[in-house]
XYZ file of C-alpha atoms in Angstrom:
338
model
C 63.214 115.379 130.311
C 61.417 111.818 130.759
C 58.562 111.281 132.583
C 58.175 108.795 134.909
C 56.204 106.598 132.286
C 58.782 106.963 129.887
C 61.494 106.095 132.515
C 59.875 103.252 133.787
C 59.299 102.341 129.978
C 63.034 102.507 129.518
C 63.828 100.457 132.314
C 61.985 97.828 131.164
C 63.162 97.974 127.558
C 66.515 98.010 129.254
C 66.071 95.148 131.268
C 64.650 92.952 128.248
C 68.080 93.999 126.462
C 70.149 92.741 129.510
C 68.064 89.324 129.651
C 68.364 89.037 125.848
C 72.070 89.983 125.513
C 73.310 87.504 128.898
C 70.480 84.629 128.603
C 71.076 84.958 124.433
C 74.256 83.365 124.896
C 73.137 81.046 127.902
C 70.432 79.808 125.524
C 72.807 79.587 122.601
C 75.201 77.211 124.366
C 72.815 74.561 125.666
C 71.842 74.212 121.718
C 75.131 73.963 121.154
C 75.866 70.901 123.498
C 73.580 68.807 121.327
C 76.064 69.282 118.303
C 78.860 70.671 118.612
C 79.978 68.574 121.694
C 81.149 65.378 120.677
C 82.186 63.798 124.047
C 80.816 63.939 127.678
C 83.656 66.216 128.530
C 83.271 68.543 125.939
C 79.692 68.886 126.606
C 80.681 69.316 130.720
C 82.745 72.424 128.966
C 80.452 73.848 127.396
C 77.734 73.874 130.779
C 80.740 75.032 132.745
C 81.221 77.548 130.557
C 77.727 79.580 132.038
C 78.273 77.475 135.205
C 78.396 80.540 137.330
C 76.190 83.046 135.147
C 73.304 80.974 133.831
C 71.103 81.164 136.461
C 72.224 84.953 137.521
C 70.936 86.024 134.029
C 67.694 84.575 133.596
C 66.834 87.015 136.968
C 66.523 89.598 134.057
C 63.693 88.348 132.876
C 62.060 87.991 136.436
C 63.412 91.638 136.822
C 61.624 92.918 133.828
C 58.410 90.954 134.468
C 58.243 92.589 138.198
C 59.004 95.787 136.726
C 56.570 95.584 134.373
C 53.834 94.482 137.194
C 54.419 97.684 139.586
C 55.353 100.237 136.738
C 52.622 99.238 133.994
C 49.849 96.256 136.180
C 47.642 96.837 133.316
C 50.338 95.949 130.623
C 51.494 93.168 133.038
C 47.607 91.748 133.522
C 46.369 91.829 129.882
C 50.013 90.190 128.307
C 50.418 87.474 131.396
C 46.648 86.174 131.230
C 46.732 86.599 127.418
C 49.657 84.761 126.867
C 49.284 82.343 129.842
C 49.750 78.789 128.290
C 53.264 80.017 126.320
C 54.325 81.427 129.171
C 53.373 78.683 131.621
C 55.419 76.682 128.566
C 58.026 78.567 128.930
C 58.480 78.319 132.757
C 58.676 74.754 132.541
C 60.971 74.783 129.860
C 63.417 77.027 132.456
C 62.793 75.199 135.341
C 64.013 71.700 133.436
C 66.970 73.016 132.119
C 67.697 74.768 135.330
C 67.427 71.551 137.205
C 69.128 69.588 134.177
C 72.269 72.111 134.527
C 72.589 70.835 138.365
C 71.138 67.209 138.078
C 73.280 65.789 134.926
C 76.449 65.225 136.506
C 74.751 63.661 139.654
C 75.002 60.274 138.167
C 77.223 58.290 136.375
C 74.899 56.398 133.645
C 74.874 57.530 130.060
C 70.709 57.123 130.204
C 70.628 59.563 133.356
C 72.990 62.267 131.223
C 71.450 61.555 128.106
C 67.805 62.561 129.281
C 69.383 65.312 130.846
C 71.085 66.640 127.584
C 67.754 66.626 126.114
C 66.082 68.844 128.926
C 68.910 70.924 128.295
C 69.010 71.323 124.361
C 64.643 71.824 124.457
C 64.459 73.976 127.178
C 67.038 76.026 125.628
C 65.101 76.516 122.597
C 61.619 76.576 123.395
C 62.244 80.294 125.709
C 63.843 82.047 122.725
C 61.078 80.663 120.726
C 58.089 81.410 122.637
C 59.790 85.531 123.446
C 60.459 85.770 119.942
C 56.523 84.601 119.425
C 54.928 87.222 122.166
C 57.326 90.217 120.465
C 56.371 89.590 117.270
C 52.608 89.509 118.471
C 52.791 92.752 120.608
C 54.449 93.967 117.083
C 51.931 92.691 114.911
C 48.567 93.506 116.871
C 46.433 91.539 119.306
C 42.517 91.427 120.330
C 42.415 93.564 122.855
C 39.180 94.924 123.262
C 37.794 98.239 125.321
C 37.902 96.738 128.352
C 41.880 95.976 128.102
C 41.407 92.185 127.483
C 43.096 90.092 125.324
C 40.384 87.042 123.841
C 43.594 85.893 121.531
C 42.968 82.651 119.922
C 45.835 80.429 118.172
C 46.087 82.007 115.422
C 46.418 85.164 116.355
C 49.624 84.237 118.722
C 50.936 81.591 116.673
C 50.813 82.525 112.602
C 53.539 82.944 109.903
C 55.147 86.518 111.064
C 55.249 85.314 114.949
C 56.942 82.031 113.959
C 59.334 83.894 111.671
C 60.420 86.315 114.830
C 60.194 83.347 117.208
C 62.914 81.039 114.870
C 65.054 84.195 114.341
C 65.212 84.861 118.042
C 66.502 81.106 118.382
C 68.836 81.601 115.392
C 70.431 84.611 116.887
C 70.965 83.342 120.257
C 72.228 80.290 118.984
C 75.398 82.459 116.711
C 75.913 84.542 119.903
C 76.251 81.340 122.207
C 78.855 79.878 119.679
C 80.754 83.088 119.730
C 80.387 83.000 123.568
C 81.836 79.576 123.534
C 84.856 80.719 121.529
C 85.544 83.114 124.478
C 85.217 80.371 127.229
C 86.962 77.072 125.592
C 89.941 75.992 123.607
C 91.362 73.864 121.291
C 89.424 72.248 118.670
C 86.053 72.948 120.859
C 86.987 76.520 120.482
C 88.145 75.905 116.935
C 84.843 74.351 115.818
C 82.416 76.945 117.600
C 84.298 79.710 115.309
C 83.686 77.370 112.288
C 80.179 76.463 113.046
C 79.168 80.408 114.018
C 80.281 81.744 110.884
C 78.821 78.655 108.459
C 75.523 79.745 110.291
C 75.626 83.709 109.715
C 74.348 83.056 106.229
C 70.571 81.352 107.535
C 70.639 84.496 109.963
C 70.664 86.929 107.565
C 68.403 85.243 105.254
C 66.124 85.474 108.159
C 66.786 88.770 109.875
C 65.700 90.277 106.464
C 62.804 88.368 105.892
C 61.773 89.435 109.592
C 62.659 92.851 108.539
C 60.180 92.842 105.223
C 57.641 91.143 106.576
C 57.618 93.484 109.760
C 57.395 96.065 107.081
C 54.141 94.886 105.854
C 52.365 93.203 108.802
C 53.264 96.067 111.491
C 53.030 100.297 111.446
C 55.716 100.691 113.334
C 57.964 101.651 110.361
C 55.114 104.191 110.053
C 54.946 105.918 113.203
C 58.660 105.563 113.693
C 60.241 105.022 110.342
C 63.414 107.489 110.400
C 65.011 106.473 113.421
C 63.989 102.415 112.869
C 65.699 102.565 109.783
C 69.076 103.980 111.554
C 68.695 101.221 113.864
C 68.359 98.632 110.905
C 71.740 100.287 108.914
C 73.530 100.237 112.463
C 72.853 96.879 112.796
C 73.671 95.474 109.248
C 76.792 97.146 109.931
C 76.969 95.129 113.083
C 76.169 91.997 111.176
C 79.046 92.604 108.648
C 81.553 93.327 111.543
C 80.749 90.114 113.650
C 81.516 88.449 109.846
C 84.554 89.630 109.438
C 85.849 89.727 113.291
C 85.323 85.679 112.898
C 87.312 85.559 110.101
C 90.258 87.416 111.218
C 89.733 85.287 114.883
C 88.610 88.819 117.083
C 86.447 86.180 119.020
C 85.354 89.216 121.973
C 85.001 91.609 119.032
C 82.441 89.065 116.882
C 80.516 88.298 120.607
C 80.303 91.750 121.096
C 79.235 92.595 117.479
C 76.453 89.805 117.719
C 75.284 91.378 120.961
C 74.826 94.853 119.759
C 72.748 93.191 116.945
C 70.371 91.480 119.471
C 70.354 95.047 121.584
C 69.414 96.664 118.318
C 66.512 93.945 117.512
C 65.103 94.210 121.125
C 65.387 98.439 121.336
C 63.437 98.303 117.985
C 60.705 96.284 119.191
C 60.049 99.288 121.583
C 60.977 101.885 120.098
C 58.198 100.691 117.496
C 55.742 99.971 120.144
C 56.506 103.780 121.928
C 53.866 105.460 123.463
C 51.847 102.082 123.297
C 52.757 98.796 125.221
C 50.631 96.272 122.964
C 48.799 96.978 120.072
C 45.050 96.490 119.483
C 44.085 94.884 116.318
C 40.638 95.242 116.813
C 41.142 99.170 117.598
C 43.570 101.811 117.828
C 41.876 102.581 120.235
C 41.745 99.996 122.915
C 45.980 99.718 122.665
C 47.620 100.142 125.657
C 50.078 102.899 126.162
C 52.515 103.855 129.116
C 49.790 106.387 129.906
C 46.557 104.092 130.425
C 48.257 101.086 131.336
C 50.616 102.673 134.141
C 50.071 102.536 138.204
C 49.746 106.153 139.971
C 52.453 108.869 139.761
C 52.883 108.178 144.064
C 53.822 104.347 143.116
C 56.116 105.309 140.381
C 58.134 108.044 142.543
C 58.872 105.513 145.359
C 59.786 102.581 142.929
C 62.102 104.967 140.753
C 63.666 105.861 144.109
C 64.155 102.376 145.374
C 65.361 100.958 141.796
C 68.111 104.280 141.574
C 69.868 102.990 145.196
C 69.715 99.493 144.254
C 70.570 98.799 141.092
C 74.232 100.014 141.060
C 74.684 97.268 143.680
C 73.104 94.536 141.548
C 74.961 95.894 138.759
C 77.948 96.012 140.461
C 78.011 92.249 142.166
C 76.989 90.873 138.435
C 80.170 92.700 136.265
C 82.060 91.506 139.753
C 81.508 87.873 139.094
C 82.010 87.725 135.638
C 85.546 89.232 136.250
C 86.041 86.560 138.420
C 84.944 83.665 136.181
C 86.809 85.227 133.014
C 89.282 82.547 132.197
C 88.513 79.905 130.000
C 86.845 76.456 130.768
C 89.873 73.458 129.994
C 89.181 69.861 129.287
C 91.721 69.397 131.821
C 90.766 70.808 134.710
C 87.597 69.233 137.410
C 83.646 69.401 135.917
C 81.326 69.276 138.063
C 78.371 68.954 135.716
């Protein structure tokens, strides 16, 4: 039976998944409406098509970072202040494409739209980017010393395995927002999404496995957790191979889906690697932080698993309710708002 550390651990693994797997897409279609749109009413598809979810998904994130401030405040202090300018970065980055999303459509001048599109297309690349960056390093090792600190300079957030994880994140979201789009348009738009996803699994392989070998080398987590990390990595080749061949044979839900238990494979590894710890010390084992050290007091975690058990079936509930709703497909045809 779990304990309440390794619940809470869960929970926040789980709740990285969910932000990955919804905002993946999200993320994946405003790159896409820098090329694959080529009209102001295709790209007013493509927003539409995350109209009503885009902003409902990134609350996973804000979920997981709240969870991870009452269940682990240790974990929480020593990654936020540590990684304060990307993440500051990365806020802006959401809030302009947040307020691009509702501001585009506002006026009628191409200049107006046009720096609008770009908010859009970099602050739809830049959060992938900088997540994929801060995995990699809690994967990799930081300096955390006794005292739970983290003194991390540039290098030691930004070098050649962190960028590798950071432009595989973006290439991954990027193939599951083009097989989103081929659930949520039509016609040629629809046609050239399928195209474009499939031309594109090729560079994501090439860099899922060099990701894979250099994790090998630079991390211990194939080490500490080899057997089951190596299931997870055969899973999701298998994964990879179906999403192929769904596109080819046109099983559009079947690819999205496929492409989505590839990104809940990537994300589960990254802690399943990291279990019992939370970050990694590179200066020593010792100082890492672990679910036990880093975690509030056994009181605090009773009452928040209690309040998180009644309401998350609601929140669960009213999110699967509005995608139902907003199922059908996005025409050309019909009104844009954006």
């Amino acid at each position: 039976m779990l304990s309440l550390n390794e619940l809470w651990f869960v929970l926040v693994a789980v709740l990285f998944i969910g932000f990955f797997f919804l905002e993946g897409f999200d993320f994946g279609i405003g790159m896409s409406t820098k090329f694959l749109a080529k009209n102001d009413t295709e790209k007013r598809v493509l927003i539409n098509s995350i109209g009503p979810f885009w902003d409902a998904n990134e609350v996973w994130l804000i979920t997981a970072g709240g969870a991870m401030f009452a269940a682990f405040p240790n974990w929480y202090a020593t990654m936020f202040s540590g990684y304060y300018t990307p993440f500051v970065v990365l806020l802006l980055a959401l809030i302009a494409r947040g307020v691009a999303f509702e501001f585009r459509g506002k006026v009628l001048n191409e200049k107006w739209k046009g720096a609008w599109d770009i908010s859009i297309f970099i602050g739809s690349i830049i959060p992938p980017f900088l997540l994929g960056v801060v995995f990699s390093g809690l994967l990799k090792g930081l300096p955390i010393d006794g005292q739970m600190e983290m003194k991390a300079g540039l290098f030691d957030m930004v070098n050649l395995y962190t960028l590798v994880g950071g432009i595989t994140v973006v290439m991954l979201c990027l193939v599951h927002g083009l097989l989103f789009a081929t659930l949520r348009t039509t016609g040629s738009l629809q046609e050239r999404a399928r195209k474009l996803a499939h031309k594109l699994l090729i560079p994501l392989a090439a860099l899922l496995v060099l990701f894979a070998i250099m994790t090998y080398f630079q991390t211990d987590i194939f080490k500490v957790r080899g057997l089951i990390l190596s299931i997870m990595a055969v899973v999701g080749v298998v994964c990879f191979l179906l999403a192929g061949r769904f596109l080819q044979v046109k099983r559009d839900g079947w690819a999205f889906g496929m492409t989505g238990g590839l990104i809940a494979l990537a994300i589960s590894g990254v802690f399943v690697g990291l279990f019992p710890r939370v970050m990694v010390s590179s200066i020593n084992e010792a100082f890492s932080l672990t679910i036990h050290n880093a975690a509030s007091g056994s009181y605090s975690l009773k009452v928040m698993t209690i309040v998180a058990l009644t309401l998350l079936p609601f929140v669960l509930g009213y999110q699967i309710w509005s995608y139902f709703v907003f199922h059908k497909r996005v025409h050309e045809k019909e009104h844009l708002e954006y």
